[in-house]
Short mmCIF file of C-alpha atoms and ligand atoms in Angstrom, two decimals:
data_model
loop_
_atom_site.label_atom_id
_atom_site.label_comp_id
_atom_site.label_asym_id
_atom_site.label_seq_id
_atom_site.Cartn_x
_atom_site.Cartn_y
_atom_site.Cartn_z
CA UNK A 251 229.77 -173.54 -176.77
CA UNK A 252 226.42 -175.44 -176.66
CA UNK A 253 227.99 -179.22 -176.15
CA UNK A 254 225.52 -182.08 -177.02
CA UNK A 255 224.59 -184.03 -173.96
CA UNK A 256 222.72 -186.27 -174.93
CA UNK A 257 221.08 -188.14 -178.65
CA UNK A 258 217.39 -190.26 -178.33
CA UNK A 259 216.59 -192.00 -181.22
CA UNK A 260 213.28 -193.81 -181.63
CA UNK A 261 210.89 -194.83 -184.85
CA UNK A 262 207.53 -192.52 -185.47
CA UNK A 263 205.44 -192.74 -188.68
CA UNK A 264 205.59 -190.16 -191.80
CA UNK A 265 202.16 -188.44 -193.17
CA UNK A 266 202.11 -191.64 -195.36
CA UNK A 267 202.18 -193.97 -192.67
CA UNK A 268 205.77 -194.97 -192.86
CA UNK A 269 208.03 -195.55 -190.16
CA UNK A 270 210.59 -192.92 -190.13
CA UNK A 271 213.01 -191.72 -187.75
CA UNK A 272 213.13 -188.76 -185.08
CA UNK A 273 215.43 -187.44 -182.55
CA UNK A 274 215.90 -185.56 -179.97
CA UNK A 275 219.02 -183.69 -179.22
CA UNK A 276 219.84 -182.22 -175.68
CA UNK A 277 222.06 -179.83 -174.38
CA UNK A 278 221.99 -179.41 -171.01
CA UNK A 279 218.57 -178.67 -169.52
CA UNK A 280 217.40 -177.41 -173.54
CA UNK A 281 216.19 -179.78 -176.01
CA UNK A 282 214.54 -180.37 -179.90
CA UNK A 283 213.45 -182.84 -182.20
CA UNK A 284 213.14 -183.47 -185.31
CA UNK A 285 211.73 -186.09 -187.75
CA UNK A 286 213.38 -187.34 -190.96
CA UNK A 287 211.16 -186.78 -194.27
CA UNK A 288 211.09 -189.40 -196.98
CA UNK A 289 210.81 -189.23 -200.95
CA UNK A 290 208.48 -191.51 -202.89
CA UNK A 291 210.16 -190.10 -206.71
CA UNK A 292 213.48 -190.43 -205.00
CA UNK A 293 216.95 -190.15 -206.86
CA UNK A 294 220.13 -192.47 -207.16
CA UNK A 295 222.22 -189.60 -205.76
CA UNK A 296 220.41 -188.79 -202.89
CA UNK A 297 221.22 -189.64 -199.36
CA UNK A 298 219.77 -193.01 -198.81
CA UNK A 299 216.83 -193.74 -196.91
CA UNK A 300 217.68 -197.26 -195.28
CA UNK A 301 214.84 -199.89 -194.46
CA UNK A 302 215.63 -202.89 -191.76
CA UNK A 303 213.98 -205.19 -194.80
CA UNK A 304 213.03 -207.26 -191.85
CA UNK A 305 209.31 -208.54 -190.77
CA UNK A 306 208.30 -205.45 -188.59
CA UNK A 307 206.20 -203.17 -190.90
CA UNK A 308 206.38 -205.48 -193.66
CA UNK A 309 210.29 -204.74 -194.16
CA UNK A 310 209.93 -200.84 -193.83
CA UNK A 311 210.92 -200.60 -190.24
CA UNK A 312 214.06 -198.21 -189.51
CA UNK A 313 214.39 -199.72 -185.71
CA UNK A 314 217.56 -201.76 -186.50
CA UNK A 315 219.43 -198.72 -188.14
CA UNK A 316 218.46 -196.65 -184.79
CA UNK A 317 220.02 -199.60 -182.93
CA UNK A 318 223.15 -200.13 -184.75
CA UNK A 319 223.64 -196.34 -185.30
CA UNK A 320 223.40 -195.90 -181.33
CA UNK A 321 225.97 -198.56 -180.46
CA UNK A 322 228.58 -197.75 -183.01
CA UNK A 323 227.90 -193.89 -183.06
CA UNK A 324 226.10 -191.76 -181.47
CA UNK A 325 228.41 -191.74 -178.39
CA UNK A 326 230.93 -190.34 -180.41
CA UNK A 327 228.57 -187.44 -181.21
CA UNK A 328 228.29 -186.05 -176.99
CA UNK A 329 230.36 -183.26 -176.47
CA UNK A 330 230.23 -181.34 -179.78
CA UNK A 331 229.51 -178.17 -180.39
CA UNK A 332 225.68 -177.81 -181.82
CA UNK A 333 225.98 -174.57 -183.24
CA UNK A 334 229.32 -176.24 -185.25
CA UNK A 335 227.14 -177.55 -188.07
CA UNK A 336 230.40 -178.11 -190.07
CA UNK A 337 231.99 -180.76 -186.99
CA UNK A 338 228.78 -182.61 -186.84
CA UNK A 339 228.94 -183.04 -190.64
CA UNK A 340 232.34 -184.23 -190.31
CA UNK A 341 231.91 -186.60 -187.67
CA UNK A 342 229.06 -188.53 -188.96
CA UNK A 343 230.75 -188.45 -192.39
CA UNK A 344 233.95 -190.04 -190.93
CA UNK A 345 231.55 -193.01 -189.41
CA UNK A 346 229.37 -193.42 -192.60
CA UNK A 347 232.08 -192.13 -195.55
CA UNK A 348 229.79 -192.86 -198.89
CA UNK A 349 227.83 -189.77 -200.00
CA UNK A 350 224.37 -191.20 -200.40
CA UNK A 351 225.41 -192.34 -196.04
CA UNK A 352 224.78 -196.31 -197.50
CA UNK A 353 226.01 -197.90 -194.18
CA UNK A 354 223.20 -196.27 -191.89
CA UNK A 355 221.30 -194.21 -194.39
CA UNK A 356 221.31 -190.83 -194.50
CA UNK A 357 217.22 -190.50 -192.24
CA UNK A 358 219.34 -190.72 -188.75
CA UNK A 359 222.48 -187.64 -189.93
CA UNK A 360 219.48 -185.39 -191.23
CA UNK A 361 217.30 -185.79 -188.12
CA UNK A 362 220.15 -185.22 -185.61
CA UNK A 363 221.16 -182.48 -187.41
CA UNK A 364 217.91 -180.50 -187.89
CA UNK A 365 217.72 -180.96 -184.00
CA UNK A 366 220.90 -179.94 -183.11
CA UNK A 367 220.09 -176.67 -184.80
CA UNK A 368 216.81 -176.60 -183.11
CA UNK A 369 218.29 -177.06 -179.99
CA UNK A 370 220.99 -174.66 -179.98
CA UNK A 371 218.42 -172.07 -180.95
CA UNK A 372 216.36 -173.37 -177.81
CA UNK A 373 219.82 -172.18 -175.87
CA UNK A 374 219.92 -168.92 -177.61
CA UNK A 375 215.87 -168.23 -176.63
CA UNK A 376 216.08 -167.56 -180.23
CA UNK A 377 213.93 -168.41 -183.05
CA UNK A 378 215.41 -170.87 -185.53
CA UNK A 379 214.82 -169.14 -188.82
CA UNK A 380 217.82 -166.34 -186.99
CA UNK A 381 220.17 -169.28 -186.06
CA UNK A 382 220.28 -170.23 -189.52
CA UNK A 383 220.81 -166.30 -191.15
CA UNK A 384 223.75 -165.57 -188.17
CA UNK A 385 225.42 -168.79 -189.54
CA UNK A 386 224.78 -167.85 -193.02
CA UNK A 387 225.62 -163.86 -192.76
CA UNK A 388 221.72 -163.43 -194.78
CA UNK A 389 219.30 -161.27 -194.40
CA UNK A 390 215.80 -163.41 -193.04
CA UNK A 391 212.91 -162.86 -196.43
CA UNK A 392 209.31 -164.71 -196.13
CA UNK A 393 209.31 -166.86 -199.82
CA UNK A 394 207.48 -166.82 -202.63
CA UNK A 395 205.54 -169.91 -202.51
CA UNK A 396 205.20 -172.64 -205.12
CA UNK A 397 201.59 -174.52 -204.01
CA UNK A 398 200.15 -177.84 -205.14
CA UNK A 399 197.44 -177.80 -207.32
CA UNK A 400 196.96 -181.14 -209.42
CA UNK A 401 199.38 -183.99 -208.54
CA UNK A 402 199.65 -187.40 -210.52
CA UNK A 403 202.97 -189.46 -210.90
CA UNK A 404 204.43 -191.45 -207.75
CA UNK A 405 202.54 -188.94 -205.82
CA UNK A 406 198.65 -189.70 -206.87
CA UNK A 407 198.81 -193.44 -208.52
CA UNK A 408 200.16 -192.78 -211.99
CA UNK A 409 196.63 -190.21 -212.08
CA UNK A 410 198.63 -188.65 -215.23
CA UNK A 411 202.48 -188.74 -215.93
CA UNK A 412 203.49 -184.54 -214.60
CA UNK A 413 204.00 -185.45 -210.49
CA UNK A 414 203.34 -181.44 -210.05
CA UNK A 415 201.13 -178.74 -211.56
CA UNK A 416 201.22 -176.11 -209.12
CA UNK A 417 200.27 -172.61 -208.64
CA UNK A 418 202.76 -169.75 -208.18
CA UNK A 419 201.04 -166.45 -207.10
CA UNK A 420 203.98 -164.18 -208.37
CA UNK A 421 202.12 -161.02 -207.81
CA UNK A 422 200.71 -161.55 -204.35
CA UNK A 423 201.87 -158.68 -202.13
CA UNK A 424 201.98 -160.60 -198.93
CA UNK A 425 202.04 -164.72 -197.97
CA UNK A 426 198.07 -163.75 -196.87
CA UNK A 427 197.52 -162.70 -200.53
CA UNK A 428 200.04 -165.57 -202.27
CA UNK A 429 197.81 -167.96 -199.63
CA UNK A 430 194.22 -166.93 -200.68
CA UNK A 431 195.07 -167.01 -204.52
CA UNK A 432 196.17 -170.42 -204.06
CA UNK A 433 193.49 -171.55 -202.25
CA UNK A 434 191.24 -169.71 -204.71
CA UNK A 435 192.93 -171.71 -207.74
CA UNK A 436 192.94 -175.25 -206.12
CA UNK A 437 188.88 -174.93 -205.00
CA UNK A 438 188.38 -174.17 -208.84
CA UNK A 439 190.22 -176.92 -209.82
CA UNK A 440 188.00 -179.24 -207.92
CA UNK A 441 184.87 -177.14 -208.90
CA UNK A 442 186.01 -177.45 -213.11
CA UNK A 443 186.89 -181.40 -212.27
CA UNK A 444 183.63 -181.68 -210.83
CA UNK A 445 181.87 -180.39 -213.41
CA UNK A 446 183.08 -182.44 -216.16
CA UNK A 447 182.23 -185.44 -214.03
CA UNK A 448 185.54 -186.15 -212.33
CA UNK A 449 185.70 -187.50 -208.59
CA UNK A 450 186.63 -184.13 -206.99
CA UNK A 451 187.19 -185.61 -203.56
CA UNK A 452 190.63 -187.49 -204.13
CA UNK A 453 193.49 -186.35 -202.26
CA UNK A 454 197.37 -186.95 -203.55
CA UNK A 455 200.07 -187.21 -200.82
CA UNK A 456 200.69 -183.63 -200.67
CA UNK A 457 197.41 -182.87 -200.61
CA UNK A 458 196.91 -181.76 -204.07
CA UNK A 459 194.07 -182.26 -206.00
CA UNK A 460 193.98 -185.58 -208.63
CA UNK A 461 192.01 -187.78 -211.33
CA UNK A 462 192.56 -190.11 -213.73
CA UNK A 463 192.77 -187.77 -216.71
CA UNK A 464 193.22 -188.64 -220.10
CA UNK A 465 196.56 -186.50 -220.76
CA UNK A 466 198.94 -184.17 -219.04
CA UNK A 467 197.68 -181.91 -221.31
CA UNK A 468 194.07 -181.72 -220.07
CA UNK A 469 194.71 -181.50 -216.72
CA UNK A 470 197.37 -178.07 -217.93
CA UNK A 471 194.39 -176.96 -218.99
CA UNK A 472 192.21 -177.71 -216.17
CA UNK A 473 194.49 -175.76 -213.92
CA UNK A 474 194.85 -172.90 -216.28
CA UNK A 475 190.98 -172.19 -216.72
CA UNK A 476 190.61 -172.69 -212.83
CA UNK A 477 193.02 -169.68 -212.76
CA UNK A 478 190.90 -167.58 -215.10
CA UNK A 479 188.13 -168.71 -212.73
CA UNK A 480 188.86 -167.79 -209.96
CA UNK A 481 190.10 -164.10 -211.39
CA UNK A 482 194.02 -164.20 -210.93
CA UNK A 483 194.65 -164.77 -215.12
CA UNK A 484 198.16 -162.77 -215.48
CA UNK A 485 198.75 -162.86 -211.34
CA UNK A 486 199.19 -166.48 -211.02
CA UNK A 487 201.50 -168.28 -212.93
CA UNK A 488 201.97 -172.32 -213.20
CA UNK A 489 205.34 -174.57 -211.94
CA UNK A 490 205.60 -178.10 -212.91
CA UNK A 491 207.80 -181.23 -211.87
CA UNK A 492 208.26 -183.12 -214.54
CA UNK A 493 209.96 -185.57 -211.84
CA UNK A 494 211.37 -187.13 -215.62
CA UNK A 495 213.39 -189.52 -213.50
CA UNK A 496 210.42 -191.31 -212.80
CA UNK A 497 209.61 -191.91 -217.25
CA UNK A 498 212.82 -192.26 -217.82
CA UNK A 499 213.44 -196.27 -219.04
CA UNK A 500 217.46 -196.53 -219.77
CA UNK A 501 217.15 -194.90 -223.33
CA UNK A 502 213.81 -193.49 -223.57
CA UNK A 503 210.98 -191.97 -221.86
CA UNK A 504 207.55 -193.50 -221.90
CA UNK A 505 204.40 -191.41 -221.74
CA UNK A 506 200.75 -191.90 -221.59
CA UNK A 507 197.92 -190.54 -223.89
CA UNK A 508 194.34 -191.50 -224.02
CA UNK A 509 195.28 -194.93 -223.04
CA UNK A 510 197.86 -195.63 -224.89
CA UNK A 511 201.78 -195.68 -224.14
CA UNK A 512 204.26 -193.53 -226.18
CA UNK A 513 207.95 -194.14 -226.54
CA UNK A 514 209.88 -190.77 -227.10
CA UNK A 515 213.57 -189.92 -227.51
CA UNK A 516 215.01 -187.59 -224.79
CA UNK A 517 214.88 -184.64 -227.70
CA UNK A 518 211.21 -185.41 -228.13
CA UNK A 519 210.63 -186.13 -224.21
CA UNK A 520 212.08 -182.07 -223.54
CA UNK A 521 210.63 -180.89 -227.09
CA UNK A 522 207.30 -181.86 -225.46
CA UNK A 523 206.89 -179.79 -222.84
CA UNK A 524 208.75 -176.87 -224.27
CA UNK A 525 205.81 -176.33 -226.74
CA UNK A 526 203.72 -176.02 -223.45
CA UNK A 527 205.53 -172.75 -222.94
CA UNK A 528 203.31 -171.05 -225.13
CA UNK A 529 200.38 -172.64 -224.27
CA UNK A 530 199.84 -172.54 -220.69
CA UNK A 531 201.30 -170.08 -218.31
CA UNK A 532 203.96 -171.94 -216.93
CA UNK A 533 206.90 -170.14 -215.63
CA UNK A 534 209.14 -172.96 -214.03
CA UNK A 535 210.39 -176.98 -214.41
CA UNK A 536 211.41 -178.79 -212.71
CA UNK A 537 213.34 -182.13 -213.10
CA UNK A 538 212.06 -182.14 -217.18
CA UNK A 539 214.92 -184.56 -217.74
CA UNK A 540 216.13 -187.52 -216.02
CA UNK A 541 218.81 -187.16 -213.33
CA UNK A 542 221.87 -188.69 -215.44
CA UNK A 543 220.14 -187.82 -219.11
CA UNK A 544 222.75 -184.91 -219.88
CA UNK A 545 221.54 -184.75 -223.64
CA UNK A 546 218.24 -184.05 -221.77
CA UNK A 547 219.88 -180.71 -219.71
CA UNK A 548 221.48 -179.95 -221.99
CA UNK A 549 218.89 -179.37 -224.33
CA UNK A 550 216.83 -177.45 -221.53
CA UNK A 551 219.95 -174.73 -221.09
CA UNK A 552 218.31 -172.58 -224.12
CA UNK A 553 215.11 -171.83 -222.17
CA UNK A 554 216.93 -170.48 -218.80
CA UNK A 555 216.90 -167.16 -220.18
CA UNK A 556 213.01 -167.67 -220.11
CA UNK A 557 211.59 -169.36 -217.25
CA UNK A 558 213.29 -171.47 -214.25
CA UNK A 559 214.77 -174.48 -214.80
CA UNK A 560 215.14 -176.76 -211.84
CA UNK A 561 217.15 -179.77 -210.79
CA UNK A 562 216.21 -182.07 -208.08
CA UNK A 563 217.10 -185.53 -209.13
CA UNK A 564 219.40 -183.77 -211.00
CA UNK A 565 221.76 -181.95 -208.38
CA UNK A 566 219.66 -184.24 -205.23
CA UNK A 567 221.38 -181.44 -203.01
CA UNK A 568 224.63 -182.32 -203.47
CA UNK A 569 227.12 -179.64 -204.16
CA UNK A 570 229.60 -181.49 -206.43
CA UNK A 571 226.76 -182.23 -208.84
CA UNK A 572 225.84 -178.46 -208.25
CA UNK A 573 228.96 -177.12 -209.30
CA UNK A 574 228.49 -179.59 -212.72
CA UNK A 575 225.39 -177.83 -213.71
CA UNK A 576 226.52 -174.88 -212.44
CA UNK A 577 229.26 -174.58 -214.73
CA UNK A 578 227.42 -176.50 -217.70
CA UNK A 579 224.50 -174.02 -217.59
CA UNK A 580 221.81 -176.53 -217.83
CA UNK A 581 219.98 -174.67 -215.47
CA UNK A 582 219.33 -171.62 -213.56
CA UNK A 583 217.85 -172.74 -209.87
CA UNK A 584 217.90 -175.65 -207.60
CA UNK A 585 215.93 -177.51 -205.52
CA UNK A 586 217.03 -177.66 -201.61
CA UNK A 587 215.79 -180.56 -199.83
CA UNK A 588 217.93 -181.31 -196.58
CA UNK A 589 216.86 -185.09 -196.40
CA UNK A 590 218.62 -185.94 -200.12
CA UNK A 591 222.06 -183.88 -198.72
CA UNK A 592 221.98 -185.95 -195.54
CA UNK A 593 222.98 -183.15 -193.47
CA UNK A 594 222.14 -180.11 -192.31
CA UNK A 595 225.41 -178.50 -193.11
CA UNK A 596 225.69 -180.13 -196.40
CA UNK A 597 222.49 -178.60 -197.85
CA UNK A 598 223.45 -175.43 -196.74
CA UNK A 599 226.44 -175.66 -198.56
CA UNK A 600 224.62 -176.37 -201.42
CA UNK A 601 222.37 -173.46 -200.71
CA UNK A 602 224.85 -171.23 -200.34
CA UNK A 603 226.84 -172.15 -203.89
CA UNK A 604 223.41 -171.70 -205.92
CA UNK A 605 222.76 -167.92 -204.72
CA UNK A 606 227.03 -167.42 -205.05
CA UNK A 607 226.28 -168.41 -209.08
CA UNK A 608 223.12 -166.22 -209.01
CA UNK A 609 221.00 -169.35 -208.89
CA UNK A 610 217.37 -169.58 -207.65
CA UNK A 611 217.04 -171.86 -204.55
CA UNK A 612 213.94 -173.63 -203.45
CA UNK A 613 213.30 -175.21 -200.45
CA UNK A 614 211.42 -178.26 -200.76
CA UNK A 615 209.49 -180.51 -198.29
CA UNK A 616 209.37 -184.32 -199.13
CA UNK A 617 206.23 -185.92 -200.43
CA UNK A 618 206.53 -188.15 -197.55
CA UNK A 619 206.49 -185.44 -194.65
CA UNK A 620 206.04 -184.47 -191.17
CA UNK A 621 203.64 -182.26 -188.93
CA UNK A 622 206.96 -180.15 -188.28
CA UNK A 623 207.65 -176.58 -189.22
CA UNK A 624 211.77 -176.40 -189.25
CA UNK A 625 211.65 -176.13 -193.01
CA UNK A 626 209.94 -172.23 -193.17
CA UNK A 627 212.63 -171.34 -190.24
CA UNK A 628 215.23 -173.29 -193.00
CA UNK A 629 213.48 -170.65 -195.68
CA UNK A 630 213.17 -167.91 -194.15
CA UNK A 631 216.62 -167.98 -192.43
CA UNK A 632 218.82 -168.81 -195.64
CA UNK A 633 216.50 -165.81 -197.91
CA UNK A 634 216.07 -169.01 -200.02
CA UNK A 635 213.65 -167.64 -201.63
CA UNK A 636 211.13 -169.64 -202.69
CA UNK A 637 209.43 -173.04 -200.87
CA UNK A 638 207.54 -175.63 -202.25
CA UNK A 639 206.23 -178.06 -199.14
CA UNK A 640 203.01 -179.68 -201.26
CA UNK A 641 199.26 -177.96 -201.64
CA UNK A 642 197.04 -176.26 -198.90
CA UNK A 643 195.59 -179.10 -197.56
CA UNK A 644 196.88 -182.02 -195.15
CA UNK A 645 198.11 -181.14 -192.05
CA UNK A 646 201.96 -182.01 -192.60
CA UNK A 647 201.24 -178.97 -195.18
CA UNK A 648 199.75 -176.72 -193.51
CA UNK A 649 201.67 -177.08 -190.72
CA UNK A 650 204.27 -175.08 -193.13
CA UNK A 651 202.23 -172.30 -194.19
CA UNK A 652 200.86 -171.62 -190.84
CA UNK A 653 204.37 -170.96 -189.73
CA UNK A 654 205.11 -168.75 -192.53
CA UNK A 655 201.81 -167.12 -191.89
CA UNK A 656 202.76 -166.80 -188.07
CA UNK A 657 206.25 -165.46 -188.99
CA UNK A 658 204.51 -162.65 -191.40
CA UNK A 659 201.85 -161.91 -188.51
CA UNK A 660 204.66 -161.17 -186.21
CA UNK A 661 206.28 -159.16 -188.92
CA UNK A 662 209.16 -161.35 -188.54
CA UNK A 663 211.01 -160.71 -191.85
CA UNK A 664 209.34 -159.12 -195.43
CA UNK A 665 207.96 -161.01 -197.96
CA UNK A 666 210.40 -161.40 -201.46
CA UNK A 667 207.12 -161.77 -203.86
CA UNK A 668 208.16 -161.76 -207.47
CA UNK A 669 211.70 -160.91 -206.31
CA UNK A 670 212.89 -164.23 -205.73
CA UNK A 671 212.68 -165.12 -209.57
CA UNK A 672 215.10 -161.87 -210.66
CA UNK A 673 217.48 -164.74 -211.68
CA UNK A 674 215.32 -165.50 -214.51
CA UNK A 675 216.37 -162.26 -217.04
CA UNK A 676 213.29 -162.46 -219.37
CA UNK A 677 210.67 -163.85 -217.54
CA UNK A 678 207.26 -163.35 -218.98
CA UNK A 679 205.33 -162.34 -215.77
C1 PEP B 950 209.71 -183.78 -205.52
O1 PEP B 950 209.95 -184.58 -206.42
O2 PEP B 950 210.04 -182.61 -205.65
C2 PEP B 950 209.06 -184.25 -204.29
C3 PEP B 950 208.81 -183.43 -203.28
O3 PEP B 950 208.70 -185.55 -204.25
P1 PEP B 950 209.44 -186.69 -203.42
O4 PEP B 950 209.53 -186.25 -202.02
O5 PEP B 950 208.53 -187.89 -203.62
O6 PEP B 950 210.79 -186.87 -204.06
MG1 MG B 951 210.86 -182.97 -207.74
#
């Protein structure tokens, strides 16, 4: 038993600038913190991320939520077990009974959570990545990673409509080798941008590479000749989020083109990007129709045979809207971000009923993140996978990959490669 002593609460700022939440949990002598992420493309379903809406920060503040979660609370939270992710989950649940947490927001349950695991592993003298496979009965893998090449949507000022092209080096034999190609792809990026007279020095929130192109197209194509650049044609493959939420206008989506604004149906919005299939390397999407456009899923289900289809809007990490796609077969993988589940123990449950349908899992950093490393451990510790926590560059990023670097230096765990997309039966690789 590893009873909480003790919850501090205070506000600290995201790698946007925003104020966000952290917390430190204590058990005994041993503490942890950790910070709450935040979306900018977030979903309706996810766990909400609660403002004050008052002067301080221009109304983006989360001090009063920290002050009336700590009087009506957090005292009811001393004494539990930490390593009982399950009670914790219930407890806050009980005092905040919505599922998107609407009467404190859902930034104050995921941050005491994350640090109530962090602590008890601080008790254990273990590392966290092993707290998470004891609880989970899995076997620790290093993931394949999924790395930010160009970004535009809510992510780099509407640069072009696709939020994520990224690069997925699916035969790297090690996260050195996955690293390097990455790297590799995203400096010819910038070196093909540059040469064509585009501003190569502008950074997107996740540290991806952006300009104002004139279609999604060309900027496909920019990434797909920087990976014949730079050698790795046929070793690196591309992943996009669609993030279609974010197009999505009631009945149709809107896109852009050379300047001008299209209308298209949600047939024509998915018929779209499906012809990129044979065009580009791509070999995963995500979100490529809006989080409550069935027709839109629906019409997706024929490719899962072919690439991965991911839902993040779509499923926001809640296992009830899981189990719907699960059993509608609209997709084949989800995407795992603990901060849109709310809890800890609620987005492992999630994790754990995608890999019992033979889904893919992802875990995902927020686009609005933190200099902390608890996600890899999250990774690493569930055999997720795969992880997707933004490009190479920007410290709140690379404060990821260093860990994963670190845990393959130490030999910590092996490296799944092109094994964590065996869901996928005829993937072109
Ligand atoms: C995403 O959409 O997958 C993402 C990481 O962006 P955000 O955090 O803005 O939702
Ligand atoms: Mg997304």
């Amino acid at each position: 038993m590893s009873a909480i002593s003790k919850i501090d609460l205070w506000q600290v700022l995201d790698s946007r600038g925003m104020p966000t939440v952290a917390a430190r949990v204590s058990i005994g002598e041993k503490s942890a913190n950790a910070i709450a992420p935040s979306g900018a493309s977030t979903g309706a379903h996810e766990a909400l991320f609660l403002r004050d809406n008052k002067e301080s920060y221009a109304g983006n503040s989360v001090r009063e939520s920290i002050a009336n979660f700590t009087e009506d609370v957090l005292p009811q939270l001393i004494g539990i077990d930490a390593n009982d992710f399950a009670e914790l989950d219930e407890k806050l649940r009980h005092h905040d009974p919505s599922q998107t947490f609407s009467k404190y927001g859902g930034h104050i349950p995921v941050a005491i959570t994350l640090a109530a695991w962090l602590a008890s592993a601080s008790t254990k003298n273990a590392e966290p990545f092993s707290v998470i496979s004891e609880h989970l009965h899995s076997t620790p893998a290093l993931p394949l990673p999924m790395v930010n090449i160009f970004s535009g949507g809510a992510h780099a000022g509407g640069a072009i409509d696709l939020q994520d092209i990224l690069a997925v080096p699916v035969h790297a034999n090690s996260i050195e080798e996955a690293m390097e190609w990455v790297w590799l792809v995203r400096e010819a990026t910038k070196s093909l941008l540059s040469k064509s007279g585009h501003d190569q020095s502008l950074v997107a929130d996740e540290g991806g590479v952006t300009a104002r192109l004139q279609s999604d197209e060309q900027a496909l194509q920019f990434v797909t000749d920087a990976i014949a650049k730079a050698g790795l044609s046929g070793k690196v493959a591309i992943a996009l989020d669609i993030a279609a939420t974010q197009s999505f206008h009631g009945d149709h989506y809107q896109i852009h083109q050379a300047g001008d604004v299209k209308n298209l149906s949600s047939e024509q919005f998915v018929t779209r990007w499906s012809k990129w299939l044979d065009i580009y390397p791509i070999i995963s999407v995500e979100d490529g129709a809006a989080e409550d456009d069935s027709d839109g899923w629906q019409q997706q289900s024929s490719l899962c045979d072919r690439i991965q289809i991911i839902g993040d809007d779509r499923y926001a990490t809640q296992n009830d809207r899981l189990q719907n796609g699960i059993a509608s077969k609209e997709a084949n993988t989800i995407l795992i971000k603990p901060n849109q589940a709310g809890t800890l123990h609620s987005a492992l449950t999630a994790l754990s009923t995608a890999k019992g349908a033979n889904w893919g899992t992802v875990v995902s950093a927020r686009s609005g993140d933190t200099e902390e490393s608890w996600l890899v451990d999250l990774a690493v510790g569930s055999n997720a996978g795969q992880i997707k926590v933004g490009s190479t560059h920007r410290s709140e990023r690379s404060a990821k990959w260093n860990r994963l670097l670190e845990l393959s230096h130490f030999a910590t765990a092996p490296y799944i490669g092109k094994a964590a997309l065996a869901h996928i039966k005829n993937l072109n690789l």
